[in-house]
Amino acid sequence: MALFKLAASIFLLASSPAYGFTSPTTLIARSKQISNSNNLSHHNSFFPSKIAISTTTTSSSLSALPISSTIPTLDISRTIIGLLLAQKISNSGYKKQSLSKSGAISAFLVASFSLATSFRNGLTLLAFYWTSSKLTRVGSKIKGKLEEGHTEGGERGASQVFACSLIAVLCACVRRILVGNDGPLLSTSVGLLGDQLTLAYVAFFACCAGDTWASELGVLSKSKPRLIIKPWKQVPPGTNGGISFVGLAASAAGGTLMGLIHGVLVPGGIASMLPFNLPPMLGAISSAALKKEVLILSLVGFIGGFGGSLLDSVLGATIQVTYYDDVEEKIVKRSGPNAKRVGGLAFLSNEMVNVVSTALSALIAALTARSLLSIMI
């Protein structure tokens, strides 16, 4: 029953605005048109035509309504595919020990809702998790010697999953409800809001990828990292706030990849690369529009990945404590007889630092959307 309720909720979200939720502007337009119809009651004029149709409604008045009475097959298909794919990914992560039980349940939820809003939203999220899981396994034996509690699969719990996805998924859901179907930048009829939420989504995962890639690859650098707030000071690998050339390059690459994936997967984007024409409902956008989409989102990804990683490092160096065990010669999670504090204050956990840095990255992207989009005009 719980799974059925979840599936129903995701379907209503996925089918907006054609079936279920509607954007405010669409709802107002529909209400005006319905109120002008002589065959619909005053009470029914406040509801979508699929739900609120008077028993006295004639076929002519129905044909005048802007809402299709057919079930949105594409939305149903995407919802089902999303649920199946989310279940497969979460189960696989649990079996490979990259997710704990709570982490697998959380991953299923965020992946399902993200895929319900659009395929490219879901695939961008899955690209982040897939690359992060793969990079966690790179040099796992070395990482185990440098950091306490490191496992080969890098098992992540619910708090880590939500810290690196929840805000972005909420942005995607809000965009779907208030704006409607996913689409290219500068193509919505509700002003800047849709584009702001799209850029926030990309910046969020760019920051997540940038920080994760930097952490997983930077710790393997042959040169000792330096503390970002005191660049003349070398610190043990794995220290919060430590940066290296390898880590910075990885953060830029990870963020750029997230933006690139989101840009290429824009609805109609892949279709524009095909040598033949598709039906209108699956039609391609122009090659110029695709290039602009990829350019702006890759730029947002680069800034979000590189800048977000630096922001995360500053927070880690100042308000996240780091302990180093002289006997074990590794970073540990708490103080002890042989562990000393080598940086930061015990103010925020690693998950909370991630939440702050990703939220700020998303917010900055949304607030600077107008300037960023001017590149496309």
GROMACS .gro file of C-alpha atoms in nm:
model
  377
    1MET     CA    1   0.000   0.000   0.000
    2ALA     CA    2   0.283   0.239   0.085
    3LEU     CA    3   0.449   0.167  -0.251
    4PHE     CA    4   0.118   0.227  -0.430
    5LYS     CA    5   0.075   0.564  -0.257
    6LEU     CA    6   0.431   0.660  -0.351
    7ALA     CA    7   0.375   0.559  -0.713
    8ALA     CA    8   0.052   0.759  -0.724
    9SER     CA    9   0.222   1.068  -0.580
   10ILE     CA   10   0.509   1.044  -0.826
   11PHE     CA   11   0.268   0.996  -1.116
   12LEU     CA   12   0.071   1.309  -1.026
   13LEU     CA   13   0.397   1.503  -1.016
   14ALA     CA   14   0.524   1.354  -1.340
   15SER     CA   15   0.205   1.430  -1.530
   16SER     CA   16   0.198   1.801  -1.444
   17PRO     CA   17   0.060   2.012  -1.603
   18ALA     CA   18  -0.123   1.782  -1.844
   19TYR     CA   19  -0.272   1.568  -1.573
   20GLY     CA   20  -0.279   1.652  -1.205
   21PHE     CA   21  -0.085   1.963  -1.101
   22THR     CA   22  -0.106   2.273  -1.314
   23SER     CA   23   0.106   2.584  -1.329
   24PRO     CA   24  -0.059   2.902  -1.190
   25THR     CA   25  -0.066   3.076  -1.527
   26THR     CA   26  -0.220   2.771  -1.695
   27LEU     CA   27  -0.477   2.734  -1.419
   28ILE     CA   28  -0.582   3.099  -1.445
   29ALA     CA   29  -0.620   3.072  -1.822
   30ARG     CA   30  -0.823   2.754  -1.788
   31SER     CA   31  -1.047   2.905  -1.521
   32LYS     CA   32  -1.124   3.207  -1.739
   33GLN     CA   33  -1.207   2.991  -2.038
   34ILE     CA   34  -1.422   2.756  -1.837
   35SER     CA   35  -1.606   3.041  -1.666
   36ASN     CA   36  -1.700   3.179  -2.007
   37SER     CA   37  -1.860   2.850  -2.108
   38ASN     CA   38  -2.239   2.845  -2.077
   39ASN     CA   39  -2.242   2.470  -2.025
   40LEU     CA   40  -2.018   2.453  -1.717
   41SER     CA   41  -2.134   2.542  -1.368
   42HIS     CA   42  -1.975   2.816  -1.161
   43HIS     CA   43  -1.851   2.555  -0.912
   44ASN     CA   44  -1.674   2.349  -1.178
   45SER     CA   45  -1.493   2.646  -1.325
   46PHE     CA   46  -1.222   2.626  -1.063
   47PHE     CA   47  -1.108   2.274  -1.154
   48PRO     CA   48  -0.923   2.111  -1.450
   49SER     CA   49  -1.158   1.976  -1.714
   50LYS     CA   50  -1.054   1.616  -1.652
   51ILE     CA   51  -1.192   1.630  -1.299
   52ALA     CA   52  -1.463   1.893  -1.297
   53ILE     CA   53  -1.690   1.836  -1.595
   54SER     CA   54  -2.057   1.917  -1.545
   55THR     CA   55  -2.303   1.641  -1.625
   56THR     CA   56  -2.471   1.884  -1.862
   57THR     CA   57  -2.153   1.964  -2.055
   58THR     CA   58  -2.194   1.932  -2.430
   59SER     CA   59  -1.935   1.801  -2.674
   60SER     CA   60  -1.890   2.150  -2.821
   61SER     CA   61  -1.797   2.302  -2.486
   62LEU     CA   62  -1.554   2.018  -2.417
   63SER     CA   63  -1.378   2.071  -2.746
   64ALA     CA   64  -1.316   2.431  -2.649
   65LEU     CA   65  -1.123   2.335  -2.336
   66PRO     CA   66  -0.741   2.358  -2.361
   67ILE     CA   67  -0.677   2.035  -2.171
   68SER     CA   68  -0.652   1.706  -2.353
   69SER     CA   69  -0.884   1.439  -2.219
   70THR     CA   70  -0.641   1.163  -2.309
   71ILE     CA   71  -0.411   1.002  -2.052
   72PRO     CA   72  -0.054   1.131  -2.090
   73THR     CA   73   0.114   0.810  -2.207
   74LEU     CA   74   0.462   0.961  -2.201
   75ASP     CA   75   0.424   1.068  -1.838
   76ILE     CA   76   0.298   0.725  -1.734
   77SER     CA   77   0.586   0.556  -1.914
   78ARG     CA   78   0.844   0.786  -1.758
   79THR     CA   79   0.699   0.731  -1.410
   80ILE     CA   80   0.708   0.352  -1.447
   81ILE     CA   81   1.058   0.355  -1.595
   82GLY     CA   82   1.170   0.590  -1.320
   83LEU     CA   83   1.038   0.364  -1.044
   84LEU     CA   84   1.196   0.054  -1.197
   85LEU     CA   85   1.529   0.225  -1.263
   86ALA     CA   86   1.539   0.380  -0.915
   87GLN     CA   87   1.469   0.041  -0.758
   88LYS     CA   88   1.741  -0.126  -0.965
   89ILE     CA   89   1.999   0.142  -0.884
   90SER     CA   90   1.923   0.147  -0.512
   91ASN     CA   91   1.926  -0.233  -0.485
   92SER     CA   92   2.252  -0.251  -0.677
   93GLY     CA   93   2.408   0.012  -0.451
   94TYR     CA   94   2.297  -0.179  -0.143
   95LYS     CA   95   2.439  -0.508  -0.271
   96LYS     CA   96   2.771  -0.345  -0.366
   97GLN     CA   97   2.786  -0.176  -0.025
   98SER     CA   98   2.797   0.173  -0.172
   99LEU     CA   99   2.465   0.235   0.008
  100SER     CA  100   2.345   0.129   0.350
  101LYS     CA  101   1.985   0.011   0.392
  102SER     CA  102   1.868   0.360   0.484
  103GLY     CA  103   2.080   0.503   0.204
  104ALA     CA  104   1.923   0.266  -0.049
  105ILE     CA  105   1.571   0.366   0.056
  106SER     CA  106   1.664   0.735   0.037
  107ALA     CA  107   1.829   0.690  -0.303
  108PHE     CA  108   1.515   0.517  -0.433
  109LEU     CA  109   1.299   0.809  -0.321
  110VAL     CA  110   1.510   1.092  -0.463
  111ALA     CA  111   1.580   0.906  -0.788
  112SER     CA  112   1.210   0.826  -0.837
  113PHE     CA  113   1.096   1.184  -0.787
  114SER     CA  114   1.380   1.325  -0.995
  115LEU     CA  115   1.306   1.092  -1.286
  116ALA     CA  116   0.936   1.175  -1.252
  117THR     CA  117   1.005   1.543  -1.321
  118SER     CA  118   1.206   1.468  -1.637
  119PHE     CA  119   1.444   1.210  -1.775
  120ARG     CA  120   1.738   1.449  -1.785
  121ASN     CA  121   1.690   1.549  -1.420
  122GLY     CA  122   1.695   1.186  -1.317
  123LEU     CA  123   1.989   1.094  -1.538
  124THR     CA  124   2.194   1.388  -1.411
  125LEU     CA  125   2.134   1.272  -1.053
  126LEU     CA  126   2.221   0.912  -1.145
  127ALA     CA  127   2.535   1.028  -1.327
  128PHE     CA  128   2.651   1.196  -1.007
  129TYR     CA  129   2.589   0.889  -0.793
  130TRP     CA  130   2.742   0.650  -1.046
  131THR     CA  131   3.062   0.849  -1.093
  132SER     CA  132   3.093   0.910  -0.719
  133SER     CA  133   3.057   0.539  -0.642
  134LYS     CA  134   3.317   0.449  -0.903
  135LEU     CA  135   3.567   0.708  -0.778
  136THR     CA  136   3.518   0.595  -0.418
  137ARG     CA  137   3.664   0.258  -0.517
  138VAL     CA  138   3.970   0.413  -0.683
  139GLY     CA  139   4.270   0.366  -0.454
  140SER     CA  140   4.047   0.231  -0.177
  141LYS     CA  141   4.339   0.056  -0.002
  142ILE     CA  142   4.537   0.380   0.014
  143LYS     CA  143   4.232   0.572   0.137
  144GLY     CA  144   4.178   0.313   0.409
  145LYS     CA  145   4.525   0.390   0.543
  146LEU     CA  146   4.466   0.766   0.537
  147GLU     CA  147   4.110   0.796   0.667
  148GLU     CA  148   3.929   0.619   0.950
  149GLY     CA  149   3.614   0.431   0.857
  150HIS     CA  150   3.680   0.423   0.483
  151THR     CA  151   3.530   0.116   0.316
  152GLU     CA  152   3.586  -0.013  -0.036
  153GLY     CA  153   3.235   0.070  -0.145
  154GLY     CA  154   3.218   0.394   0.052
  155GLU     CA  155   2.884   0.297   0.206
  156ARG     CA  156   2.658   0.603   0.226
  157GLY     CA  157   2.364   0.641   0.460
  158ALA     CA  158   2.040   0.837   0.433
  159SER     CA  159   2.192   1.159   0.569
  160GLN     CA  160   2.465   1.156   0.303
  161VAL     CA  161   2.219   1.074   0.024
  162PHE     CA  162   1.978   1.352   0.123
  163ALA     CA  163   2.260   1.601   0.180
  164CYS     CA  164   2.373   1.547  -0.180
  165SER     CA  165   2.033   1.543  -0.351
  166LEU     CA  166   1.731   1.665  -0.155
  167ILE     CA  167   1.754   2.038  -0.230
  168ALA     CA  168   1.804   1.975  -0.602
  169VAL     CA  169   1.513   1.730  -0.619
  170LEU     CA  170   1.291   1.986  -0.446
  171CYS     CA  171   1.396   2.243  -0.709
  172ALA     CA  172   1.302   1.997  -0.983
  173CYS     CA  173   0.963   1.925  -0.824
  174VAL     CA  174   0.884   2.294  -0.774
  175ARG     CA  175   0.978   2.365  -1.136
  176ARG     CA  176   0.756   2.082  -1.258
  177ILE     CA  177   0.459   2.202  -1.054
  178LEU     CA  178   0.487   2.578  -1.111
  179VAL     CA  179   0.637   2.587  -1.461
  180GLY     CA  180   0.550   2.259  -1.630
  181ASN     CA  181   0.742   2.029  -1.861
  182ASP     CA  182   1.119   2.040  -1.872
  183GLY     CA  183   1.260   2.221  -2.172
  184PRO     CA  184   1.542   2.439  -2.308
  185LEU     CA  185   1.646   2.755  -2.130
  186LEU     CA  186   1.459   3.075  -2.225
  187SER     CA  187   1.160   2.871  -2.344
  188THR     CA  188   0.912   2.899  -2.057
  189SER     CA  189   0.614   3.131  -2.043
  190VAL     CA  190   0.653   3.214  -1.675
  191GLY     CA  191   0.952   3.440  -1.698
  192LEU     CA  192   1.280   3.359  -1.529
  193LEU     CA  193   1.159   3.114  -1.265
  194GLY     CA  194   1.194   2.798  -1.472
  195ASP     CA  195   1.547   2.883  -1.581
  196GLN     CA  196   1.648   2.981  -1.228
  197LEU     CA  197   1.539   2.641  -1.097
  198THR     CA  198   1.716   2.462  -1.382
  199LEU     CA  199   2.042   2.644  -1.314
  200ALA     CA  200   2.003   2.581  -0.941
  201TYR     CA  201   1.959   2.210  -1.010
  202VAL     CA  202   2.274   2.195  -1.222
  203ALA     CA  203   2.480   2.406  -0.981
  204PHE     CA  204   2.376   2.185  -0.691
  205PHE     CA  205   2.495   1.862  -0.849
  206ALA     CA  206   2.800   2.035  -0.994
  207CYS     CA  207   2.900   2.134  -0.641
  208CYS     CA  208   2.830   1.782  -0.515
  209ALA     CA  209   3.034   1.625  -0.794
  210GLY     CA  210   3.312   1.881  -0.760
  211ASP     CA  211   3.348   1.817  -0.387
  212THR     CA  212   3.322   1.438  -0.421
  213TRP     CA  213   3.566   1.413  -0.712
  214ALA     CA  214   3.812   1.642  -0.533
  215SER     CA  215   3.789   1.437  -0.214
  216GLU     CA  216   3.818   1.098  -0.381
  217LEU     CA  217   4.103   1.187  -0.618
  218GLY     CA  218   4.275   1.470  -0.432
  219VAL     CA  219   4.353   1.246  -0.136
  220LEU     CA  220   4.559   1.026  -0.371
  221SER     CA  221   4.780   1.316  -0.481
  222LYS     CA  222   5.152   1.252  -0.434
  223SER     CA  223   5.201   1.605  -0.302
  224LYS     CA  224   5.068   1.699   0.041
  225PRO     CA  225   4.758   1.921   0.040
  226ARG     CA  226   4.767   2.275   0.172
  227LEU     CA  227   4.509   2.434   0.398
  228ILE     CA  228   4.294   2.666   0.190
  229ILE     CA  229   4.285   2.943   0.453
  230LYS     CA  230   4.661   2.906   0.513
  231PRO     CA  231   4.808   2.799   0.178
  232TRP     CA  232   5.162   2.801   0.319
  233LYS     CA  233   5.068   2.525   0.566
  234GLN     CA  234   5.081   2.160   0.458
  235VAL     CA  235   4.826   1.925   0.615
  236PRO     CA  236   4.775   1.545   0.618
  237PRO     CA  237   4.581   1.402   0.320
  238GLY     CA  238   4.209   1.389   0.398
  239THR     CA  239   4.215   1.700   0.619
  240ASN     CA  240   3.898   1.907   0.589
  241GLY     CA  241   3.989   2.225   0.403
  242GLY     CA  242   4.298   2.078   0.242
  243ILE     CA  243   4.338   2.142  -0.132
  244SER     CA  244   4.573   2.016  -0.402
  245PHE     CA  245   4.615   2.070  -0.774
  246VAL     CA  246   4.476   1.722  -0.844
  247GLY     CA  247   4.172   1.790  -0.625
  248LEU     CA  248   4.100   2.128  -0.783
  249ALA     CA  249   4.130   1.987  -1.135
  250ALA     CA  250   3.898   1.700  -1.038
  251SER     CA  251   3.640   1.940  -0.894
  252ALA     CA  252   3.633   2.144  -1.215
  253ALA     CA  253   3.601   1.828  -1.427
  254GLY     CA  254   3.323   1.681  -1.213
  255GLY     CA  255   3.116   1.997  -1.215
  256THR     CA  256   3.162   2.051  -1.588
  257LEU     CA  257   3.053   1.694  -1.660
  258MET     CA  258   2.727   1.745  -1.468
  259GLY     CA  259   2.651   2.059  -1.668
  260LEU     CA  260   2.745   1.891  -1.995
  261ILE     CA  261   2.520   1.592  -1.928
  262HIS     CA  262   2.227   1.814  -1.832
  263GLY     CA  263   2.278   2.026  -2.142
  264VAL     CA  264   2.303   1.740  -2.391
  265LEU     CA  265   1.999   1.566  -2.244
  266VAL     CA  266   1.771   1.869  -2.285
  267PRO     CA  267   1.439   1.756  -2.437
  268GLY     CA  268   1.488   1.762  -2.814
  269GLY     CA  269   1.865   1.785  -2.781
  270ILE     CA  270   1.961   1.433  -2.879
  271ALA     CA  271   1.692   1.440  -3.148
  272SER     CA  272   1.869   1.736  -3.311
  273MET     CA  273   2.177   1.518  -3.361
  274LEU     CA  274   1.989   1.249  -3.555
  275PRO     CA  275   2.010   1.240  -3.936
  276PHE     CA  276   1.632   1.203  -3.971
  277ASN     CA  277   1.323   1.391  -3.852
  278LEU     CA  278   1.108   1.273  -3.562
  279PRO     CA  279   0.732   1.322  -3.504
  280PRO     CA  280   0.641   1.673  -3.377
  281MET     CA  281   0.587   1.553  -3.017
  282LEU     CA  282   0.945   1.421  -3.017
  283GLY     CA  283   1.083   1.695  -3.235
  284ALA     CA  284   1.433   1.832  -3.213
  285ILE     CA  285   1.541   2.176  -3.103
  286SER     CA  286   1.770   2.371  -3.334
  287SER     CA  287   2.142   2.293  -3.331
  288ALA     CA  288   2.209   2.655  -3.228
  289ALA     CA  289   1.976   2.620  -2.928
  290LEU     CA  290   2.146   2.294  -2.829
  291LYS     CA  291   2.492   2.452  -2.847
  292LYS     CA  292   2.379   2.742  -2.628
  293GLU     CA  293   2.217   2.504  -2.381
  294VAL     CA  294   2.532   2.295  -2.353
  295LEU     CA  295   2.753   2.606  -2.331
  296ILE     CA  296   2.563   2.778  -2.050
  297LEU     CA  297   2.504   2.463  -1.844
  298SER     CA  298   2.865   2.350  -1.883
  299LEU     CA  299   2.974   2.694  -1.763
  300VAL     CA  300   2.737   2.672  -1.466
  301GLY     CA  301   2.872   2.324  -1.399
  302PHE     CA  302   3.234   2.441  -1.410
  303ILE     CA  303   3.167   2.732  -1.176
  304GLY     CA  304   2.953   2.518  -0.946
  305GLY     CA  305   3.209   2.239  -0.934
  306PHE     CA  306   3.523   2.446  -0.894
  307GLY     CA  307   3.374   2.728  -0.690
  308GLY     CA  308   3.154   2.499  -0.483
  309SER     CA  309   3.451   2.281  -0.395
  310LEU     CA  310   3.647   2.586  -0.280
  311LEU     CA  311   3.351   2.700  -0.072
  312ASP     CA  312   3.321   2.353   0.081
  313SER     CA  313   3.694   2.358   0.161
  314VAL     CA  314   3.668   2.699   0.331
  315LEU     CA  315   3.379   2.574   0.543
  316GLY     CA  316   3.565   2.253   0.618
  317ALA     CA  317   3.875   2.442   0.728
  318THR     CA  318   3.686   2.675   0.960
  319ILE     CA  319   3.370   2.521   1.104
  320GLN     CA  320   3.433   2.146   1.059
  321VAL     CA  321   3.685   1.989   1.293
  322THR     CA  322   3.958   1.749   1.176
  323TYR     CA  323   4.148   1.510   1.405
  324TYR     CA  324   4.472   1.330   1.319
  325ASP     CA  325   4.597   1.019   1.501
  326ASP     CA  326   4.977   1.025   1.529
  327VAL     CA  327   4.999   0.653   1.603
  328GLU     CA  328   4.764   0.533   1.329
  329GLU     CA  329   4.889   0.810   1.099
  330LYS     CA  330   4.544   0.876   0.961
  331ILE     CA  331   4.252   1.119   0.985
  332VAL     CA  332   4.004   1.007   1.252
  333LYS     CA  333   3.648   1.115   1.328
  334ARG     CA  334   3.689   1.210   1.694
  335SER     CA  335   3.949   1.310   1.946
  336GLY     CA  336   4.134   1.049   2.152
  337PRO     CA  337   4.454   0.979   2.347
  338ASN     CA  338   4.664   0.989   2.031
  339ALA     CA  339   4.441   1.213   1.820
  340LYS     CA  340   4.488   1.588   1.797
  341ARG     CA  341   4.291   1.860   1.627
  342VAL     CA  342   4.469   1.978   1.313
  343GLY     CA  343   4.206   2.222   1.190
  344GLY     CA  344   3.856   2.365   1.214
  345LEU     CA  345   3.597   2.391   1.488
  346ALA     CA  346   3.349   2.124   1.596
  347PHE     CA  347   3.053   2.323   1.464
  348LEU     CA  348   2.916   2.134   1.161
  349SER     CA  349   2.933   1.772   1.048
  350ASN     CA  350   3.052   1.676   0.701
  351GLU     CA  351   2.692   1.631   0.585
  352MET     CA  352   2.593   1.976   0.712
  353VAL     CA  353   2.892   2.136   0.540
  354ASN     CA  354   2.777   1.968   0.217
  355VAL     CA  355   2.424   2.101   0.267
  356VAL     CA  356   2.546   2.457   0.321
  357SER     CA  357   2.789   2.460   0.028
  358THR     CA  358   2.548   2.298  -0.220
  359ALA     CA  359   2.256   2.518  -0.109
  360LEU     CA  360   2.466   2.833  -0.151
  361SER     CA  361   2.586   2.716  -0.493
  362ALA     CA  362   2.228   2.656  -0.606
  363LEU     CA  363   2.114   2.990  -0.465
  364ILE     CA  364   2.395   3.183  -0.632
  365ALA     CA  365   2.318   3.018  -0.966
  366ALA     CA  366   1.950   3.110  -0.935
  367LEU     CA  367   2.022   3.471  -0.837
  368THR     CA  368   2.271   3.522  -1.121
  369ALA     CA  369   2.054   3.345  -1.379
  370ARG     CA  370   1.971   3.662  -1.571
  371SER     CA  371   2.338   3.751  -1.617
  372LEU     CA  372   2.433   3.393  -1.708
  373LEU     CA  373   2.151   3.364  -1.960
  374SER     CA  374   2.254   3.688  -2.128
  375ILE     CA  375   2.527   3.480  -2.289
  376MET     CA  376   2.258   3.301  -2.488
  377ILE     CA  377   2.083   3.612  -2.614
   0.00000   0.00000   0.00000
